[in-house]
Coordinates of C-alpha atoms in Angstrom, one line a residue:
M1 CA -21.5 -40.6 16.4
A2 CA -19.1 -42.8 14.6
S3 CA -17.8 -45.8 16.6
K4 CA -14.0 -46.4 16.8
T5 CA -14.6 -49.9 15.2
T6 CA -16.3 -48.3 12.2
R7 CA -13.7 -45.8 11.8
R8 CA -10.8 -48.3 12.0
K9 CA -12.4 -50.4 9.4
F10 CA -13.0 -47.2 7.1
L11 CA -9.4 -46.2 7.4
K12 CA -8.0 -49.8 6.7
T13 CA -10.2 -50.0 3.6
A14 CA -8.9 -46.6 2.4
L15 CA -5.3 -47.3 3.0
T16 CA -5.4 -50.8 1.4
G17 CA -6.6 -48.9 -1.9
A18 CA -3.7 -46.4 -1.5
A19 CA -1.1 -49.1 -2.1
G20 CA -1.4 -49.1 -5.9
A21 CA -3.0 -45.7 -6.2
G22 CA 0.1 -43.5 -6.0
A23 CA 2.9 -46.0 -6.5
A24 CA 5.8 -44.8 -8.5
A25 CA 6.7 -46.7 -11.7
A26 CA 9.8 -48.8 -11.6
L27 CA 12.7 -47.3 -13.6
P28 CA 16.3 -48.3 -14.3
A29 CA 18.6 -46.7 -11.8
R30 CA 20.8 -44.6 -14.1
A31 CA 22.4 -41.6 -12.4
D32 CA 22.8 -39.6 -15.4
D33 CA 19.0 -39.6 -15.9
Y34 CA 18.5 -37.7 -12.7
I35 CA 20.8 -34.7 -13.6
T36 CA 18.5 -31.8 -14.2
P37 CA 19.1 -28.3 -15.7
A38 CA 18.8 -26.7 -12.3
M39 CA 21.9 -28.8 -11.3
T40 CA 24.0 -27.4 -13.9
T41 CA 23.1 -23.8 -13.8
P42 CA 23.8 -21.2 -11.1
G43 CA 20.9 -19.9 -9.3
K44 CA 19.7 -16.4 -8.7
P45 CA 21.5 -14.1 -6.2
F46 CA 19.9 -13.0 -2.8
S47 CA 16.8 -10.8 -2.5
G48 CA 15.8 -8.4 0.0
Y49 CA 12.4 -9.8 0.4
G50 CA 11.6 -13.3 -0.5
M51 CA 8.8 -13.9 -2.9
P52 CA 6.7 -17.1 -3.9
S53 CA 8.1 -19.3 -6.9
P54 CA 6.8 -18.0 -10.3
H55 CA 5.5 -21.5 -10.8
E56 CA 2.8 -20.7 -8.0
A57 CA 1.6 -17.5 -9.7
A58 CA -1.9 -18.9 -9.9
V59 CA -2.1 -19.0 -6.0
K60 CA -3.5 -15.5 -5.3
R61 CA -6.3 -13.8 -3.7
I62 CA -9.6 -14.1 -5.4
T63 CA -10.8 -10.6 -6.1
R64 CA -14.5 -9.7 -6.1
P65 CA -16.2 -7.0 -8.3
P66 CA -15.9 -3.6 -6.5
G67 CA -18.9 -2.2 -4.8
I68 CA -20.1 1.3 -4.9
S69 CA -16.4 2.5 -5.5
P70 CA -13.2 0.8 -6.6
G71 CA -12.1 0.6 -2.9
T72 CA -15.3 -1.0 -1.6
G73 CA -15.6 -4.8 -1.4
G74 CA -13.3 -7.6 -0.6
S75 CA -10.9 -10.5 -1.9
D76 CA -10.9 -14.0 -0.7
T77 CA -8.3 -16.4 0.6
P78 CA -7.9 -19.4 -1.9
L79 CA -8.5 -22.0 0.8
E80 CA -8.5 -24.9 -1.6
Q81 CA -4.8 -24.1 -2.6
L82 CA -3.4 -23.8 0.9
E83 CA -2.3 -26.4 3.5
G84 CA -2.0 -26.2 7.3
I85 CA -3.6 -23.6 9.3
I86 CA -1.6 -20.4 8.8
T87 CA -2.6 -18.1 5.9
P88 CA 0.5 -16.3 4.4
N89 CA 0.2 -12.5 4.8
G90 CA -0.1 -11.9 1.0
L91 CA -3.1 -14.2 0.8
H92 CA -5.1 -13.0 3.9
Y93 CA -8.6 -12.1 2.9
E94 CA -9.5 -8.4 2.5
R95 CA -12.6 -6.5 3.3
H96 CA -12.6 -2.8 2.8
H97 CA -15.2 0.0 3.0
N98 CA -13.5 2.8 1.3
G99 CA -10.1 1.5 -0.1
V100 CA -6.7 1.0 1.6
P101 CA -5.3 4.2 3.2
D102 CA -1.5 5.1 3.3
I103 CA -0.8 5.9 6.9
D104 CA 2.5 7.2 8.2
P105 CA 3.3 5.3 11.5
A106 CA 5.4 8.3 12.5
T107 CA 2.2 10.5 12.7
H108 CA -0.5 8.0 13.5
K109 CA -1.8 8.2 17.2
L110 CA -4.2 5.9 19.1
L111 CA -6.7 7.9 21.4
I112 CA -8.3 6.3 24.3
H113 CA -11.0 8.7 25.9
G114 CA -14.5 9.0 27.0
L115 CA -15.5 7.6 30.4
V116 CA -11.8 7.3 31.7
K117 CA -9.9 9.1 34.3
T118 CA -7.0 10.1 32.2
P119 CA -7.5 10.3 28.3
L120 CA -4.4 9.0 26.8
E121 CA -2.8 9.4 23.2
F122 CA -0.3 6.7 22.1
S123 CA 2.2 7.2 19.3
M124 CA 3.2 3.9 17.4
D125 CA 6.8 4.2 19.1
A126 CA 5.0 4.4 22.5
L127 CA 3.0 1.3 21.9
M128 CA 6.2 -0.5 20.8
R129 CA 7.5 -0.1 24.3
Y130 CA 4.7 -2.0 26.0
P131 CA 4.9 -5.8 26.9
R132 CA 3.7 -7.8 23.8
H133 CA 1.2 -10.7 23.5
S134 CA 1.3 -13.3 20.6
A135 CA -1.5 -15.7 19.7
I136 CA -2.8 -17.6 16.7
H137 CA -6.4 -16.8 15.8
F138 CA -8.7 -16.8 12.7
L139 CA -10.5 -13.8 11.3
E140 CA -13.8 -14.3 9.4
C141 CA -16.1 -11.8 8.0
G142 CA -19.7 -11.9 9.1
G143 CA -20.8 -12.5 5.5
N144 CA -18.6 -15.3 4.9
S145 CA -20.4 -18.4 3.4
G146 CA -23.6 -16.3 2.9
A147 CA -23.9 -17.8 -0.7
L148 CA -25.3 -21.0 1.1
G149 CA -28.3 -19.1 2.0
G150 CA -29.2 -18.6 -1.6
P151 CA -32.1 -20.4 -3.4
Q152 CA -29.7 -22.4 -5.7
P153 CA -26.1 -23.5 -5.1
V154 CA -23.4 -21.2 -6.3
Q155 CA -21.0 -23.2 -8.6
A156 CA -17.7 -21.8 -7.2
S157 CA -14.6 -22.9 -5.4
A158 CA -14.2 -23.2 -1.6
G159 CA -12.3 -19.9 -1.6
V160 CA -15.0 -18.0 -3.4
I161 CA -17.9 -19.3 -1.0
H162 CA -15.9 -19.6 2.2
G163 CA -12.8 -17.5 1.6
L164 CA -13.5 -14.4 3.8
L165 CA -11.6 -16.5 6.3
S166 CA -8.0 -16.5 7.3
C167 CA -5.7 -17.4 10.1
A168 CA -2.5 -15.9 11.6
E169 CA -0.2 -15.2 14.5
W170 CA -1.0 -11.7 15.9
T171 CA 1.3 -9.8 18.1
G172 CA 0.6 -6.6 20.0
V173 CA -0.4 -5.1 23.3
K174 CA -3.3 -6.3 25.4
L175 CA -6.1 -3.7 25.2
G176 CA -6.9 -4.3 28.9
L177 CA -3.4 -3.0 29.9
L178 CA -4.0 0.3 28.2
L179 CA -7.6 0.7 29.5
D180 CA -6.4 0.0 33.0
E181 CA -3.7 2.8 32.4
A182 CA -6.4 5.2 31.4
G183 CA -8.6 4.2 34.3
V184 CA -12.2 3.3 33.4
Q185 CA -14.8 5.1 35.3
P186 CA -17.6 2.9 36.8
E187 CA -20.1 4.1 34.2
G188 CA -18.1 2.8 31.4
K189 CA -19.7 -0.4 30.1
W190 CA -18.9 -0.4 26.4
I191 CA -16.2 0.9 24.1
L192 CA -16.5 2.4 20.6
A193 CA -13.6 1.4 18.3
E194 CA -13.1 3.6 15.2
S195 CA -11.0 3.3 12.1
G196 CA -8.8 6.0 10.9
D197 CA -9.5 5.6 7.0
A198 CA -11.9 7.5 4.8
A199 CA -14.8 5.3 5.9
S200 CA -14.3 5.8 9.6
L201 CA -15.9 2.5 10.3
S202 CA -16.8 2.1 13.9
R203 CA -18.4 -0.7 16.1
S204 CA -19.4 -0.9 19.7
I205 CA -18.0 -3.8 21.9
P206 CA -19.0 -4.6 25.6
L207 CA -16.2 -3.4 27.8
T208 CA -15.6 -6.5 29.9
E209 CA -15.0 -8.6 26.7
A210 CA -12.8 -5.8 25.1
H211 CA -10.6 -5.7 28.2
E212 CA -10.3 -9.4 28.6
Q213 CA -9.8 -10.4 25.0
G214 CA -8.7 -7.3 22.9
I215 CA -5.5 -7.1 21.4
I216 CA -4.0 -3.9 19.8
A217 CA -2.2 -5.8 17.1
M218 CA 0.9 -4.4 15.3
F219 CA 2.4 -7.7 13.8
Q220 CA 1.1 -10.6 11.6
N221 CA 3.0 -13.7 11.2
G222 CA 6.1 -12.1 12.6
E223 CA 6.2 -8.9 10.4
R224 CA 4.5 -5.6 10.6
I225 CA 0.8 -5.8 9.7
R226 CA 0.3 -5.1 6.0
P227 CA -1.8 -1.9 4.8
E228 CA -4.7 -4.0 3.8
Q229 CA -4.7 -5.6 7.2
G230 CA -4.8 -2.2 9.2
Y231 CA -1.2 -1.0 9.1
P232 CA 0.1 0.4 11.4
V233 CA -2.2 -0.9 14.1
R234 CA -5.7 -2.8 14.3
L235 CA -7.9 -4.2 17.0
L236 CA -8.2 -7.9 17.3
M237 CA -11.1 -9.5 19.1
P238 CA -10.4 -13.4 18.7
G239 CA -13.3 -15.3 17.5
W240 CA -15.6 -12.4 17.0
E241 CA -17.0 -11.2 13.8
G242 CA -14.5 -9.7 11.3
N243 CA -16.2 -6.3 11.2
L244 CA -15.3 -5.8 14.8
N245 CA -11.6 -6.1 14.4
I246 CA -11.2 -2.6 13.4
K247 CA -8.4 -1.8 11.1
W248 CA -6.3 1.3 11.0
L249 CA -7.4 1.8 14.7
H250 CA -7.2 5.5 15.8
R251 CA -9.7 5.9 18.5
I252 CA -11.3 3.9 21.4
K253 CA -14.1 5.7 23.3
V254 CA -15.4 4.3 26.6
T255 CA -19.2 4.7 26.7
P256 CA -22.1 3.8 29.0
G257 CA -23.8 1.7 26.2
P258 CA -23.5 0.8 22.5
T259 CA -23.2 3.8 20.3
M260 CA -25.5 2.4 17.7
T261 CA -23.4 3.8 14.7
K262 CA -24.3 3.3 10.9
D263 CA -22.1 0.2 10.7
E264 CA -23.9 -1.6 13.4
T265 CA -27.4 -0.6 12.6
S266 CA -27.7 -0.6 9.0
K267 CA -25.7 -3.8 8.5
Y268 CA -24.4 -6.9 10.6
S269 CA -27.9 -7.8 12.0
Q270 CA -29.7 -11.0 11.5
S271 CA -33.1 -10.6 10.1
L272 CA -35.7 -13.1 11.6
K273 CA -39.0 -14.4 10.4
G274 CA -41.8 -12.1 11.4
G275 CA -40.0 -8.7 10.8
K276 CA -37.6 -8.6 13.9
A277 CA -33.8 -8.9 14.0
N278 CA -31.0 -10.1 16.3
Q279 CA -28.4 -7.4 16.9
F280 CA -24.8 -7.6 18.3
N281 CA -24.1 -11.1 17.2
F282 CA -20.4 -11.0 18.2
I283 CA -19.0 -14.5 18.1
Q284 CA -18.5 -16.5 15.0
P285 CA -20.2 -20.1 15.2
V286 CA -18.6 -23.5 15.0
K287 CA -18.0 -24.3 11.3
S288 CA -15.9 -26.5 8.9
V289 CA -15.4 -26.9 5.2
I290 CA -13.8 -29.6 3.2
T291 CA -11.2 -27.8 1.1
R292 CA -9.9 -30.9 -1.0
P293 CA -11.8 -32.2 -2.8
S294 CA -13.9 -29.1 -3.3
G295 CA -15.9 -26.9 -5.9
G296 CA -14.0 -26.4 -9.1
L297 CA -11.4 -29.0 -8.6
T298 CA -11.0 -31.9 -11.0
M299 CA -10.5 -35.5 -9.7
N300 CA -8.1 -37.8 -11.4
G301 CA -10.3 -40.8 -11.7
P302 CA -10.9 -43.5 -9.0
G303 CA -8.5 -44.3 -6.5
Y304 CA -6.9 -43.1 -3.2
Y305 CA -7.3 -39.5 -2.0
E306 CA -7.2 -37.5 1.2
I307 CA -10.2 -35.5 2.2
S308 CA -8.8 -32.4 4.0
G309 CA -10.2 -29.2 5.2
V310 CA -10.4 -26.6 8.2
A311 CA -12.6 -26.3 11.2
W312 CA -13.1 -23.4 13.5
S313 CA -15.2 -21.8 16.3
G314 CA -15.2 -18.4 18.0
H315 CA -16.4 -20.1 21.1
G316 CA -13.1 -22.1 21.7
K317 CA -11.5 -25.3 20.6
I318 CA -12.6 -27.7 17.9
T319 CA -13.0 -31.1 19.6
K320 CA -14.3 -33.2 16.7
V321 CA -14.7 -33.2 12.9
E322 CA -16.9 -35.8 11.2
I323 CA -17.2 -36.6 7.5
S324 CA -20.3 -38.1 5.7
M325 CA -20.4 -39.8 2.2
D326 CA -24.1 -40.5 2.2
K327 CA -25.8 -37.1 2.7
G328 CA -25.6 -37.3 6.5
A329 CA -27.0 -40.6 7.1
T330 CA -23.7 -41.6 8.7
W331 CA -20.5 -40.0 9.9
V332 CA -17.0 -41.0 10.3
E333 CA -14.5 -39.1 12.6
A334 CA -11.5 -37.4 10.9
E335 CA -8.1 -37.1 12.2
M336 CA -6.9 -33.7 13.6
P337 CA -3.2 -33.8 13.7
G338 CA -2.9 -30.6 15.4
P339 CA -2.1 -28.0 16.6
I340 CA -5.6 -27.6 18.1
L341 CA -5.9 -24.0 19.5
P342 CA -8.8 -22.0 20.8
K343 CA -10.3 -19.6 18.3
C344 CA -7.9 -20.9 15.5
L345 CA -8.3 -22.9 12.4
T346 CA -7.8 -26.7 12.9
R347 CA -6.8 -28.9 10.1
F348 CA -8.6 -32.3 9.6
R349 CA -7.8 -35.3 7.4
L350 CA -9.2 -38.5 6.3
P351 CA -8.0 -41.2 3.9
W352 CA -10.5 -42.1 1.2
E353 CA -10.7 -44.5 -1.7
W354 CA -13.0 -43.2 -4.3
D355 CA -14.8 -45.9 -6.5
G356 CA -15.4 -43.4 -9.3
K357 CA -19.3 -43.1 -8.7
D358 CA -21.2 -40.0 -7.8
I359 CA -20.9 -39.2 -4.0
V360 CA -21.7 -36.2 -1.8
L361 CA -18.9 -35.3 0.8
Q362 CA -19.9 -33.3 3.9
S363 CA -18.0 -32.2 7.1
R364 CA -19.4 -31.1 10.4
S365 CA -17.6 -29.8 13.5
T366 CA -18.1 -29.6 17.2
D367 CA -16.4 -27.3 19.7
D368 CA -15.5 -27.6 23.4
Q369 CA -18.8 -25.8 24.3
G370 CA -20.8 -28.5 22.9
N371 CA -22.0 -26.6 19.7
L372 CA -22.5 -28.8 16.6
Q373 CA -22.5 -27.5 13.1
P374 CA -26.0 -27.3 11.7
T375 CA -27.2 -28.4 8.3
R376 CA -28.4 -25.7 5.9
E377 CA -32.0 -26.3 6.7
Q378 CA -31.4 -26.1 10.5
W379 CA -29.3 -22.9 10.2
H380 CA -31.9 -21.2 7.8
A381 CA -35.0 -22.2 10.0
P382 CA -35.3 -19.0 12.2
Y383 CA -34.3 -16.4 9.6
S384 CA -35.9 -14.5 6.8
V385 CA -34.8 -15.2 3.3
A386 CA -32.8 -11.9 3.5
Q387 CA -30.4 -13.2 6.2
F388 CA -26.9 -14.3 5.3
Y389 CA -24.6 -13.2 8.2
Q390 CA -22.8 -15.7 10.3
C391 CA -23.9 -18.7 8.1
N392 CA -22.2 -21.8 9.5
A393 CA -24.3 -24.4 7.4
I394 CA -22.8 -27.7 6.4
Q395 CA -21.1 -27.5 3.0
C396 CA -22.0 -30.3 0.5
W397 CA -19.7 -31.1 -2.3
Q398 CA -20.8 -33.5 -5.1
V399 CA -18.1 -35.7 -6.6
S400 CA -19.3 -36.9 -9.9
A401 CA -18.3 -39.8 -12.1
D402 CA -17.1 -37.3 -14.7
N403 CA -14.5 -36.1 -12.1
S404 CA -16.1 -32.8 -11.5
V405 CA -16.7 -31.4 -8.0
K406 CA -19.8 -29.1 -7.6
N407 CA -21.5 -27.3 -4.7
V408 CA -24.9 -28.9 -4.0
Y409 CA -27.7 -28.7 -1.5
A410 CA -28.3 -32.2 -0.1

């Protein structure tokens, strides 16, 4: 653990180097030199829906090669090109099993049935009349960061390696309210949540947790959820594996136990050494990644920089993020300016003066349950070579004297 004295000394050194690193050149103060073309030309008229500047056209989701069909696979959030903790709706990662359906909200229904006293069917108009709940939470695919389990480091950006991760404000109806209205029978211990798309993806969830934490989400960052995020309605289980947050939700069945569907038996299990496997690993573990500097980015020579990234945990709040510059021998605590919310991305920052020599940067996070992010070797120890789900190993970026940044195993 880094001492406060060590940290203060580190910050003082970094900030001293910053004085000349980003200083503006002195220029004569002539007002005419600061009249730009934009100041002499009328701007564009109003638009019905705002779009990013065309100068930011390169900031977009990172598309992956399709799977067995064009609608199977995903696209990543470009983490290294974003700031703060909120992911814009148009950059939220995607994961589909049979494409994005076109669903008419006027005809879509949500059914709650099974071990309930009164089976209920909700139209979207009916759900809109219930009290709404809003919260900011991350979503992360269970296969995110799985590339770190490979035998050789993949040379790619933070978005490619870790971009099946996004964070948004979600608004909807608490699932527990609807379950109470249906009246769960004593035999009901689990639910089966099923999507209304061509894949009919379904997952089993323990009833107690679904009742306490589940949100029937209809809005994302203040607007209706987009089709690729489950329009017109999806299930949100904050901090839980992305695959459990069923999109295009159309059915919830209360059951006595897990249904053992194809989506939770053929995939999303952790294969262990010796031939066994862990199943129903719901909560995403404590994790962090430095997004600047990170893989594929180019440094601008020695001088002052800011190390920045995001940390998160499905178990609760992030309490500490530490940075190492000597392959984990020592650690310095980073700043977390806030907000710091449970089951939400937390932004961390640390001033840094680079001397232009080769260096390996790492981050590790701790949550309020005492969970500490492991090294790659520690994470991989109990698993078979085929295991890649819920990888939360420490990411190592090597910043080299040639200004390149690469993914390395250290």
